[in-house]
PDB file of C-alpha atoms in Angstrom:
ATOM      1  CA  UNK H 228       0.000   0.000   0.000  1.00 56.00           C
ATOM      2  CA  UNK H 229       1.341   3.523  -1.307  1.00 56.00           C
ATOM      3  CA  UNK H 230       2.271   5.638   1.792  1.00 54.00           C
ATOM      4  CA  UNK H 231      -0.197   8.965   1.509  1.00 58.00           C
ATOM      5  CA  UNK H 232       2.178  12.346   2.385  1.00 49.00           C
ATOM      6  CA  UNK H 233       0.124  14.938   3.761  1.00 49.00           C
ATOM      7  CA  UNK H 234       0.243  18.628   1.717  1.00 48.00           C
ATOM      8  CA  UNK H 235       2.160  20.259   4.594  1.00 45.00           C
ATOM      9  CA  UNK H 236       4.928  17.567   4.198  1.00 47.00           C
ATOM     10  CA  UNK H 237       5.446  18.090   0.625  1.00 45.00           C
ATOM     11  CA  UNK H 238       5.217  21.902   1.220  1.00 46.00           C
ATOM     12  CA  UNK H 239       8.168  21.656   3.776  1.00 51.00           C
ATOM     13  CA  UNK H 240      10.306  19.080   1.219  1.00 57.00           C
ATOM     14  CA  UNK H 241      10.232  21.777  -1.158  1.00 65.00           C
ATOM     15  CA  UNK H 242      11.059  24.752   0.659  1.00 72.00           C
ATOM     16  CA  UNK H 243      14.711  26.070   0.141  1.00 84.00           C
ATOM     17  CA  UNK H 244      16.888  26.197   3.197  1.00 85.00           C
ATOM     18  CA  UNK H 245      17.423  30.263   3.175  1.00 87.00           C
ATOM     19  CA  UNK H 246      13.671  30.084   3.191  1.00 89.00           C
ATOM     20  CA  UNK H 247      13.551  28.143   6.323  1.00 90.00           C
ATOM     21  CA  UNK H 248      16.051  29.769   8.202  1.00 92.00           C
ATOM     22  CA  UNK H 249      14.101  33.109   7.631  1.00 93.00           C
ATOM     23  CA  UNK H 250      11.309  31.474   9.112  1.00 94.00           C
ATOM     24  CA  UNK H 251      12.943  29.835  12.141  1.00 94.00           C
ATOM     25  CA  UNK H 252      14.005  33.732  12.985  1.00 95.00           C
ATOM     26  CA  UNK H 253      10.288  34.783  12.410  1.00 96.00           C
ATOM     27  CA  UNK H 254       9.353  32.026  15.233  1.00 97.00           C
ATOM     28  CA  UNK H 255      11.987  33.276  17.711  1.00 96.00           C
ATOM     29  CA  UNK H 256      10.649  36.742  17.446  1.00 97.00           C
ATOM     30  CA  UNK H 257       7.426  35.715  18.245  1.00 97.00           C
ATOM     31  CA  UNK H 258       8.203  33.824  20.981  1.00 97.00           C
ATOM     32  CA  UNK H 259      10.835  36.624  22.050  1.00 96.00           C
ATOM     33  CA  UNK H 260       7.517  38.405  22.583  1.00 96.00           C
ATOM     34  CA  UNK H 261       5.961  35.903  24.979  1.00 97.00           C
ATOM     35  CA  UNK H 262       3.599  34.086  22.296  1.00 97.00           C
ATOM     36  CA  UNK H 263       3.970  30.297  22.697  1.00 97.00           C
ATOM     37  CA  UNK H 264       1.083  29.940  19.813  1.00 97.00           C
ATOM     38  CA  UNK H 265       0.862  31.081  16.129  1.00 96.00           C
ATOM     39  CA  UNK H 266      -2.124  31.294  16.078  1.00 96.00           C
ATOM     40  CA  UNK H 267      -2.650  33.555  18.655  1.00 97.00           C
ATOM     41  CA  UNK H 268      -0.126  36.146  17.958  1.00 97.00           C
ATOM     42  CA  UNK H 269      -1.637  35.750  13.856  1.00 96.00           C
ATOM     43  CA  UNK H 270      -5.142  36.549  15.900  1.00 96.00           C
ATOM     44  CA  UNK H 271      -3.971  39.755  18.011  1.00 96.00           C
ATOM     45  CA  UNK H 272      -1.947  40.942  15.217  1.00 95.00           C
ATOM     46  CA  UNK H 273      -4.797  40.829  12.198  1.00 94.00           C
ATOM     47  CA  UNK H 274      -2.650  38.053  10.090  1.00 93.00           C
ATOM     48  CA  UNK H 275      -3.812  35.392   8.621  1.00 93.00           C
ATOM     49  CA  UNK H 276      -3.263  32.299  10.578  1.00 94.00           C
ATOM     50  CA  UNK H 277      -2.654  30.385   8.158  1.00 94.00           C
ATOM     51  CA  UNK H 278      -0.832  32.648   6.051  1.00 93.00           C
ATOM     52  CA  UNK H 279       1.803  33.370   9.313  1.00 95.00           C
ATOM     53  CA  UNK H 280       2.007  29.788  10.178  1.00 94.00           C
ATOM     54  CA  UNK H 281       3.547  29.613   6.668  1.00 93.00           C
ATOM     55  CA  UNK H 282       5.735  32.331   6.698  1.00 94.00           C
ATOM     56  CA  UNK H 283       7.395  30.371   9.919  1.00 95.00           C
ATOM     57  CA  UNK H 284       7.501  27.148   7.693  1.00 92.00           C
ATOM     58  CA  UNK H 285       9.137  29.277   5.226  1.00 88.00           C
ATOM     59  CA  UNK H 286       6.542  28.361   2.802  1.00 87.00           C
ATOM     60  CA  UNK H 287       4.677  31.178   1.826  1.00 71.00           C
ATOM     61  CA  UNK H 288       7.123  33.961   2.272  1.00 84.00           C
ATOM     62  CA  UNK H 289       7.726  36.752   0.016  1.00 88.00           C
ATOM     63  CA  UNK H 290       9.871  40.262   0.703  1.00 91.00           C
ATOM     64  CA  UNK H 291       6.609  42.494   1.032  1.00 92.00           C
ATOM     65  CA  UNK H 292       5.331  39.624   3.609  1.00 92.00           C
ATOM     66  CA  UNK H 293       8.576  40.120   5.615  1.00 93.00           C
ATOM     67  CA  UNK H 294       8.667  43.493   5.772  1.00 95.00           C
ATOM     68  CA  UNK H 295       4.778  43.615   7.019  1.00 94.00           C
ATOM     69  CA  UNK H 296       6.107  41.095   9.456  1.00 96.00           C
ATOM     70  CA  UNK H 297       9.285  43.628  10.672  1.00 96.00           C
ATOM     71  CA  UNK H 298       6.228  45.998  11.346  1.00 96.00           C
ATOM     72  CA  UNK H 299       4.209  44.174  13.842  1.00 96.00           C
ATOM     73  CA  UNK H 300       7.550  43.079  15.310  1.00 96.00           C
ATOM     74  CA  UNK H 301       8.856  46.629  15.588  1.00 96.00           C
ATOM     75  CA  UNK H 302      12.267  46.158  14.122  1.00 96.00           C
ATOM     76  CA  UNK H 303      14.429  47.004  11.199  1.00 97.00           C
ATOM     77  CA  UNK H 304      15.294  44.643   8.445  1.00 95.00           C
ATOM     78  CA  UNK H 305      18.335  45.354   9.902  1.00 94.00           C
ATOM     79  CA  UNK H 306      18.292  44.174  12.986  1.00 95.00           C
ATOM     80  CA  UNK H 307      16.537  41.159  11.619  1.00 95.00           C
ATOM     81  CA  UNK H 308      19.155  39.895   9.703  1.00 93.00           C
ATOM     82  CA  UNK H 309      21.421  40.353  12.696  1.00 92.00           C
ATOM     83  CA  UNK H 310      20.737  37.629  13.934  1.00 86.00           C
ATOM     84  CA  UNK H 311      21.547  33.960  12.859  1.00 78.00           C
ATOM     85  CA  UNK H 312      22.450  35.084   9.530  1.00 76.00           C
ATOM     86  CA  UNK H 313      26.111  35.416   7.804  1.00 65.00           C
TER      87      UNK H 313
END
């Protein structure tokens, strides 16, 4: 019997690496900010859940998505890449 792979696995096979780095960094920020769910801080914030819980996946991210993102987060691009990134 053929294994069935669920959409979000196949969505996080495909994702480049840069991709999910940026969205690792995404995650600490929220959690930086005391939100243990994505969902939540997606909810207070006016994001889509399911759009956010993508950008963390690195999945679904795009430059003008990031930089909305830097917004609700309060910091630079800048002092985004600070972090984590050579």
């Amino acid at each position: 019997m053929k294994k069935q792979v669920t959409k979000s696995k196949r969505i996080k096979k495909n994702v480049e690496p840069e991709l999910t780095e940026l969205g690792k960094r995404i995650r600490e920020l929220r959690l930086e900010r005391g939100y243990t769910s994505a969902e939540k801080f997606a909810i207070d914030h006016k994001l889509s859940r399911v759009s956010y819980t993508k950008c963390e996946t690195g999945s679904n991210l795009t430059y003008i998505t990031l930089r909305r993102l830097l917004k609700v987060f309060k910091i630079s691009i800048q002092e985004f890449f600070s972090k984590g990134f050579a």
